[in-house]
Every structure is written in structure tokens, then in C-alpha cells.
Amino acid sequence: MRMSWSVGPISALVTRSALAKPATRLYPVERRTPYARTRGHIEFRIDDCNFCTICAHKCPTLAIQVHKQDKTWAIDHSRCILCGICVEDCREGCITLSPLPCPPMRAKEVLSFRQEHEAPTVKVAAPAIER
Ligand code: SF4
Ligand code: SF4
């Protein structure tokens, strides 16, 4: 049984594909605007963190590590499932859910933060000079 070919639909398809815009973007140079409520990646602001470790204990995938003594907070983005529990449970508002995707990484890496606040120092006033 011989099949009959029609050139018309194929040439129309080729022409349409040749004239259409590319179906992909030149990421990361060209980025898509995120949809409302897109869960992109976790962002952290260390300034107000009191290292209570609640976020680390509540995280279901153990993506967060907190060391109170060292004043460090770390996240392994490859473990994070973007559930948002840490965002809801941080009483200090240090953790937010960004709609933008995680920045590209060449290797699996843990992002660490260290709080550099100096402990308040007590200044002793110099004794007044008597004349
Ligand atoms: S980020 Fe929030 S919940 Fe986590 S240790 Fe800091 S203050 Fe506590
Ligand atoms: S969003 Fe969920 S999985 Fe990701 S770090 Fe927070 S608690 Fe863990």
C-alpha cells in the first residue's frame, strides 16, 4: 500500500516555525516574570535572627542548620521543597519566600550566613582631671 504525501501542510508548518519566536529563553540573561504566588526560593535576612533554631527543627527536609554559639544560619537549597513552614514559624520574620527561582549553581552548595553584631561594650569614663 502506497502512502500519499501532501507538501502543503508540511511547508506551512516549516514556514510557521521559521518565523515564530523561539520557544525557549536565553536563561539566565532573559528571565520569565514569575506568576503570582510562585514559590521560587527561600531568602534569609540575618540581622534580626536570634538563633532560636525553630526553623531548623520544623524543616521537614533538614535543609536548615542553625548554630546558636557560632551565630550561623545555613540552608541547602537542593534539599528545600519550598513548603514555607520556616517562613510561617520564624517569629522574627527573617525568612521569606521569593517568587524568583534559585540562582543557578554549578555544584550542590550550602549557603551560610554569620551574624557579625558585636556584643555591646561598656565604656568606662575617663577620670576627671583635677586642677
Ligand atoms: S531564622 Fe527565625 S526561626 Fe530560624 S533561628 Fe532565626 S529567628 Fe529562629
Ligand atoms: S521552605 Fe520548607 S523545606 Fe524549605 S527550608 Fe523552609 S521548612 Fe525547609
PDB file of C-alpha atoms and ligand atoms in Angstrom:
ATOM      1  CA  MET A   1       0.000   0.000   0.000  1.00  0.00           C
ATOM      2  CA  ARG A   2       1.469   3.379  -1.033  1.00  0.00           C
ATOM      3  CA  MET A   3       1.128   6.449   1.168  1.00  0.00           C
ATOM      4  CA  SER A   4       0.328   9.731  -0.451  1.00  0.00           C
ATOM      5  CA  TRP A   5       2.232  12.803   0.803  1.00  0.00           C
ATOM      6  CA  SER A   6       0.969  16.329   0.669  1.00  0.00           C
ATOM      7  CA  VAL A   7       3.631  19.066   0.720  1.00  0.00           C
ATOM      8  CA  GLY A   8       1.172  21.841   1.606  1.00  0.00           C
ATOM      9  CA  PRO A   9       0.682  21.268   5.371  1.00  0.00           C
ATOM     10  CA  ILE A  10       4.371  20.469   5.941  1.00  0.00           C
ATOM     11  CA  SER A  11       5.646  23.566   4.183  1.00  0.00           C
ATOM     12  CA  ALA A  12       3.134  25.684   6.128  1.00  0.00           C
ATOM     13  CA  LEU A  13       4.434  24.156   9.358  1.00  0.00           C
ATOM     14  CA  VAL A  14       8.075  24.800   8.401  1.00  0.00           C
ATOM     15  CA  THR A  15       7.296  28.393   7.433  1.00  0.00           C
ATOM     16  CA  ARG A  16       5.419  28.977  10.696  1.00  0.00           C
ATOM     17  CA  SER A  17       8.275  27.543  12.751  1.00  0.00           C
ATOM     18  CA  ALA A  18      10.877  29.589  10.888  1.00  0.00           C
ATOM     19  CA  LEU A  19       9.008  32.843  11.509  1.00  0.00           C
ATOM     20  CA  ALA A  20       7.916  32.159  15.096  1.00  0.00           C
ATOM     21  CA  LYS A  21       9.778  33.461  18.156  1.00  0.00           C
ATOM     22  CA  PRO A  22      11.982  30.859  19.877  1.00  0.00           C
ATOM     23  CA  ALA A  23      10.047  28.623  22.280  1.00  0.00           C
ATOM     24  CA  THR A  24      12.815  28.898  24.906  1.00  0.00           C
ATOM     25  CA  ARG A  25      14.512  31.797  26.686  1.00  0.00           C
ATOM     26  CA  LEU A  26      18.198  32.641  26.892  1.00  0.00           C
ATOM     27  CA  TYR A  27      18.302  31.967  30.665  1.00  0.00           C
ATOM     28  CA  PRO A  28      19.780  33.488  32.800  1.00  0.00           C
ATOM     29  CA  VAL A  29      20.106  36.572  30.561  1.00  0.00           C
ATOM     30  CA  GLU A  30      16.390  36.555  29.759  1.00  0.00           C
ATOM     31  CA  ARG A  31      14.073  35.608  32.650  1.00  0.00           C
ATOM     32  CA  ARG A  32      10.387  34.901  32.788  1.00  0.00           C
ATOM     33  CA  THR A  33       8.244  37.107  35.030  1.00  0.00           C
ATOM     34  CA  PRO A  34       7.072  34.818  37.864  1.00  0.00           C
ATOM     35  CA  TYR A  35       3.382  34.106  38.291  1.00  0.00           C
ATOM     36  CA  ALA A  36       1.610  35.353  41.392  1.00  0.00           C
ATOM     37  CA  ARG A  37       2.366  33.129  44.406  1.00  0.00           C
ATOM     38  CA  THR A  38       5.198  31.338  42.615  1.00  0.00           C
ATOM     39  CA  ARG A  39       7.463  29.564  45.119  1.00  0.00           C
ATOM     40  CA  GLY A  40      10.961  30.351  43.898  1.00  0.00           C
ATOM     41  CA  HIS A  41      13.470  30.091  46.698  1.00  0.00           C
ATOM     42  CA  ILE A  42      13.992  30.870  50.373  1.00  0.00           C
ATOM     43  CA  GLU A  43      15.660  34.172  51.250  1.00  0.00           C
ATOM     44  CA  PHE A  44      17.161  34.920  54.646  1.00  0.00           C
ATOM     45  CA  ARG A  45      17.995  38.155  56.475  1.00  0.00           C
ATOM     46  CA  ILE A  46      20.295  37.541  59.421  1.00  0.00           C
ATOM     47  CA  ASP A  47      20.057  40.931  61.162  1.00  0.00           C
ATOM     48  CA  ASP A  48      17.068  40.056  63.378  1.00  0.00           C
ATOM     49  CA  CYS A  49      17.759  36.329  63.803  1.00  0.00           C
ATOM     50  CA  ASN A  50      18.068  35.235  67.428  1.00  0.00           C
ATOM     51  CA  PHE A  51      19.185  31.676  66.535  1.00  0.00           C
ATOM     52  CA  CYS A  52      16.235  30.081  68.321  1.00  0.00           C
ATOM     53  CA  THR A  53      16.582  27.061  65.930  1.00  0.00           C
ATOM     54  CA  ILE A  54      12.781  26.758  65.451  1.00  0.00           C
ATOM     55  CA  CYS A  55      13.145  26.892  61.653  1.00  0.00           C
ATOM     56  CA  ALA A  56      15.751  24.115  61.668  1.00  0.00           C
ATOM     57  CA  HIS A  57      13.603  21.900  63.912  1.00  0.00           C
ATOM     58  CA  LYS A  58      10.425  22.463  61.872  1.00  0.00           C
ATOM     59  CA  CYS A  59      12.003  21.979  58.423  1.00  0.00           C
ATOM     60  CA  PRO A  60      10.761  18.577  57.156  1.00  0.00           C
ATOM     61  CA  THR A  61      13.782  18.009  54.902  1.00  0.00           C
ATOM     62  CA  LEU A  62      16.514  19.190  57.315  1.00  0.00           C
ATOM     63  CA  ALA A  63      17.544  21.867  54.817  1.00  0.00           C
ATOM     64  CA  ILE A  64      18.329  24.450  57.533  1.00  0.00           C
ATOM     65  CA  GLN A  65      21.182  24.332  60.034  1.00  0.00           C
ATOM     66  CA  VAL A  66      21.436  26.821  62.896  1.00  0.00           C
ATOM     67  CA  HIS A  67      24.319  27.153  65.366  1.00  0.00           C
ATOM     68  CA  LYS A  68      23.470  29.412  68.274  1.00  0.00           C
ATOM     69  CA  GLN A  69      27.016  29.657  69.642  1.00  0.00           C
ATOM     70  CA  ASP A  70      28.617  30.454  66.268  1.00  0.00           C
ATOM     71  CA  LYS A  71      25.689  32.693  65.265  1.00  0.00           C
ATOM     72  CA  THR A  72      25.452  30.969  61.903  1.00  0.00           C
ATOM     73  CA  TRP A  73      22.438  30.027  59.789  1.00  0.00           C
ATOM     74  CA  ALA A  74      22.717  27.872  56.660  1.00  0.00           C
ATOM     75  CA  ILE A  75      20.385  26.464  54.015  1.00  0.00           C
ATOM     76  CA  ASP A  76      20.885  23.702  51.483  1.00  0.00           C
ATOM     77  CA  HIS A  77      18.635  24.818  48.618  1.00  0.00           C
ATOM     78  CA  SER A  78      18.865  21.387  46.980  1.00  0.00           C
ATOM     79  CA  ARG A  79      17.013  19.883  49.981  1.00  0.00           C
ATOM     80  CA  CYS A  80      14.388  22.633  50.304  1.00  0.00           C
ATOM     81  CA  ILE A  81      10.938  21.663  48.995  1.00  0.00           C
ATOM     82  CA  LEU A  82       9.576  25.222  49.382  1.00  0.00           C
ATOM     83  CA  CYS A  83       6.845  24.157  51.815  1.00  0.00           C
ATOM     84  CA  GLY A  84       7.010  27.557  53.575  1.00  0.00           C
ATOM     85  CA  ILE A  85       6.893  26.174  57.136  1.00  0.00           C
ATOM     86  CA  CYS A  86      10.063  28.036  58.151  1.00  0.00           C
ATOM     87  CA  VAL A  87       8.608  31.277  56.781  1.00  0.00           C
ATOM     88  CA  GLU A  88       5.421  30.850  58.848  1.00  0.00           C
ATOM     89  CA  ASP A  89       7.201  29.793  62.048  1.00  0.00           C
ATOM     90  CA  CYS A  90      10.023  32.361  62.232  1.00  0.00           C
ATOM     91  CA  ARG A  91       8.762  34.877  64.788  1.00  0.00           C
ATOM     92  CA  GLU A  92      11.412  37.411  63.802  1.00  0.00           C
ATOM     93  CA  GLY A  93      10.416  37.499  60.116  1.00  0.00           C
ATOM     94  CA  CYS A  94      13.929  36.642  58.951  1.00  0.00           C
ATOM     95  CA  ILE A  95      12.854  34.102  56.310  1.00  0.00           C
ATOM     96  CA  THR A  96      10.858  34.952  53.178  1.00  0.00           C
ATOM     97  CA  LEU A  97       9.757  33.042  50.105  1.00  0.00           C
ATOM     98  CA  SER A  98      10.948  34.786  46.941  1.00  0.00           C
ATOM     99  CA  PRO A  99       8.995  34.211  43.699  1.00  0.00           C
ATOM    100  CA  LEU A 100      12.261  34.224  41.731  1.00  0.00           C
ATOM    101  CA  PRO A 101      13.990  30.908  41.052  1.00  0.00           C
ATOM    102  CA  CYS A 102      17.097  29.946  42.951  1.00  0.00           C
ATOM    103  CA  PRO A 103      20.228  31.418  41.353  1.00  0.00           C
ATOM    104  CA  PRO A 104      21.981  28.843  39.138  1.00  0.00           C
ATOM    105  CA  MET A 105      24.644  26.759  40.902  1.00  0.00           C
ATOM    106  CA  ARG A 106      27.461  24.731  39.358  1.00  0.00           C
ATOM    107  CA  ALA A 107      27.587  22.325  42.285  1.00  0.00           C
ATOM    108  CA  LYS A 108      25.471  21.430  45.296  1.00  0.00           C
ATOM    109  CA  GLU A 109      26.284  24.077  47.862  1.00  0.00           C
ATOM    110  CA  VAL A 110      25.080  25.167  51.270  1.00  0.00           C
ATOM    111  CA  LEU A 111      24.534  28.907  51.650  1.00  0.00           C
ATOM    112  CA  SER A 112      25.817  30.093  55.047  1.00  0.00           C
ATOM    113  CA  PHE A 113      25.323  33.334  56.940  1.00  0.00           C
ATOM    114  CA  ARG A 114      27.113  34.578  60.045  1.00  0.00           C
ATOM    115  CA  GLN A 115      25.888  37.370  62.289  1.00  0.00           C
ATOM    116  CA  GLU A 116      28.653  39.885  62.881  1.00  0.00           C
ATOM    117  CA  HIS A 117      26.930  42.007  65.524  1.00  0.00           C
ATOM    118  CA  GLU A 118      29.389  42.997  68.199  1.00  0.00           C
ATOM    119  CA  ALA A 119      28.288  42.489  71.797  1.00  0.00           C
ATOM    120  CA  PRO A 120      27.587  45.856  73.408  1.00  0.00           C
ATOM    121  CA  THR A 121      30.680  47.073  75.171  1.00  0.00           C
ATOM    122  CA  VAL A 122      30.657  49.065  78.423  1.00  0.00           C
ATOM    123  CA  LYS A 123      32.642  52.257  78.124  1.00  0.00           C
ATOM    124  CA  VAL A 124      34.357  53.427  81.280  1.00  0.00           C
ATOM    125  CA  ALA A 125      34.519  57.168  81.537  1.00  0.00           C
ATOM    126  CA  ALA A 126      37.999  58.597  82.000  1.00  0.00           C
ATOM    127  CA  PRO A 127      38.506  60.154  85.445  1.00  0.00           C
ATOM    128  CA  ALA A 128      38.131  63.882  85.510  1.00  0.00           C
ATOM    129  CA  ILE A 129      41.455  65.746  85.846  1.00  0.00           C
ATOM    130  CA  GLU A 130      41.604  67.894  88.974  1.00  0.00           C
ATOM    131  CA  ARG A 131      43.423  71.210  88.786  1.00  0.00           C
TER     132      ARG A 131
HETATM  133  S1  SF4 B   1      15.511  32.364  61.237  1.00  0.00           S
HETATM  134 FE1  SF4 B   1      13.852  32.758  62.692  1.00  0.00          FE
HETATM  135  S2  SF4 B   1      13.207  30.743  63.415  1.00  0.00           S
HETATM  136 FE2  SF4 B   1      15.209  30.489  62.428  1.00  0.00          FE
HETATM  137  S3  SF4 B   1      16.719  30.661  64.069  1.00  0.00           S
HETATM  138 FE3  SF4 B   1      16.464  32.717  63.212  1.00  0.00          FE
HETATM  139  S4  SF4 B   1      14.876  33.688  64.468  1.00  0.00           S
HETATM  140 FE4  SF4 B   1      14.755  31.480  64.849  1.00  0.00          FE
HETATM  141  S1  SF4 B   2      10.581  26.047  52.885  1.00  0.00           S
HETATM  142 FE1  SF4 B   2      10.205  24.084  53.929  1.00  0.00          FE
HETATM  143  S2  SF4 B   2      11.764  22.702  53.125  1.00  0.00           S
HETATM  144 FE2  SF4 B   2      12.421  24.760  52.582  1.00  0.00          FE
HETATM  145  S3  SF4 B   2      13.804  25.368  54.241  1.00  0.00           S
HETATM  146 FE3  SF4 B   2      11.740  26.100  54.795  1.00  0.00          FE
HETATM  147  S4  SF4 B   2      10.848  24.478  56.047  1.00  0.00           S
HETATM  148 FE4  SF4 B   2      12.614  23.610  54.967  1.00  0.00          FE
END
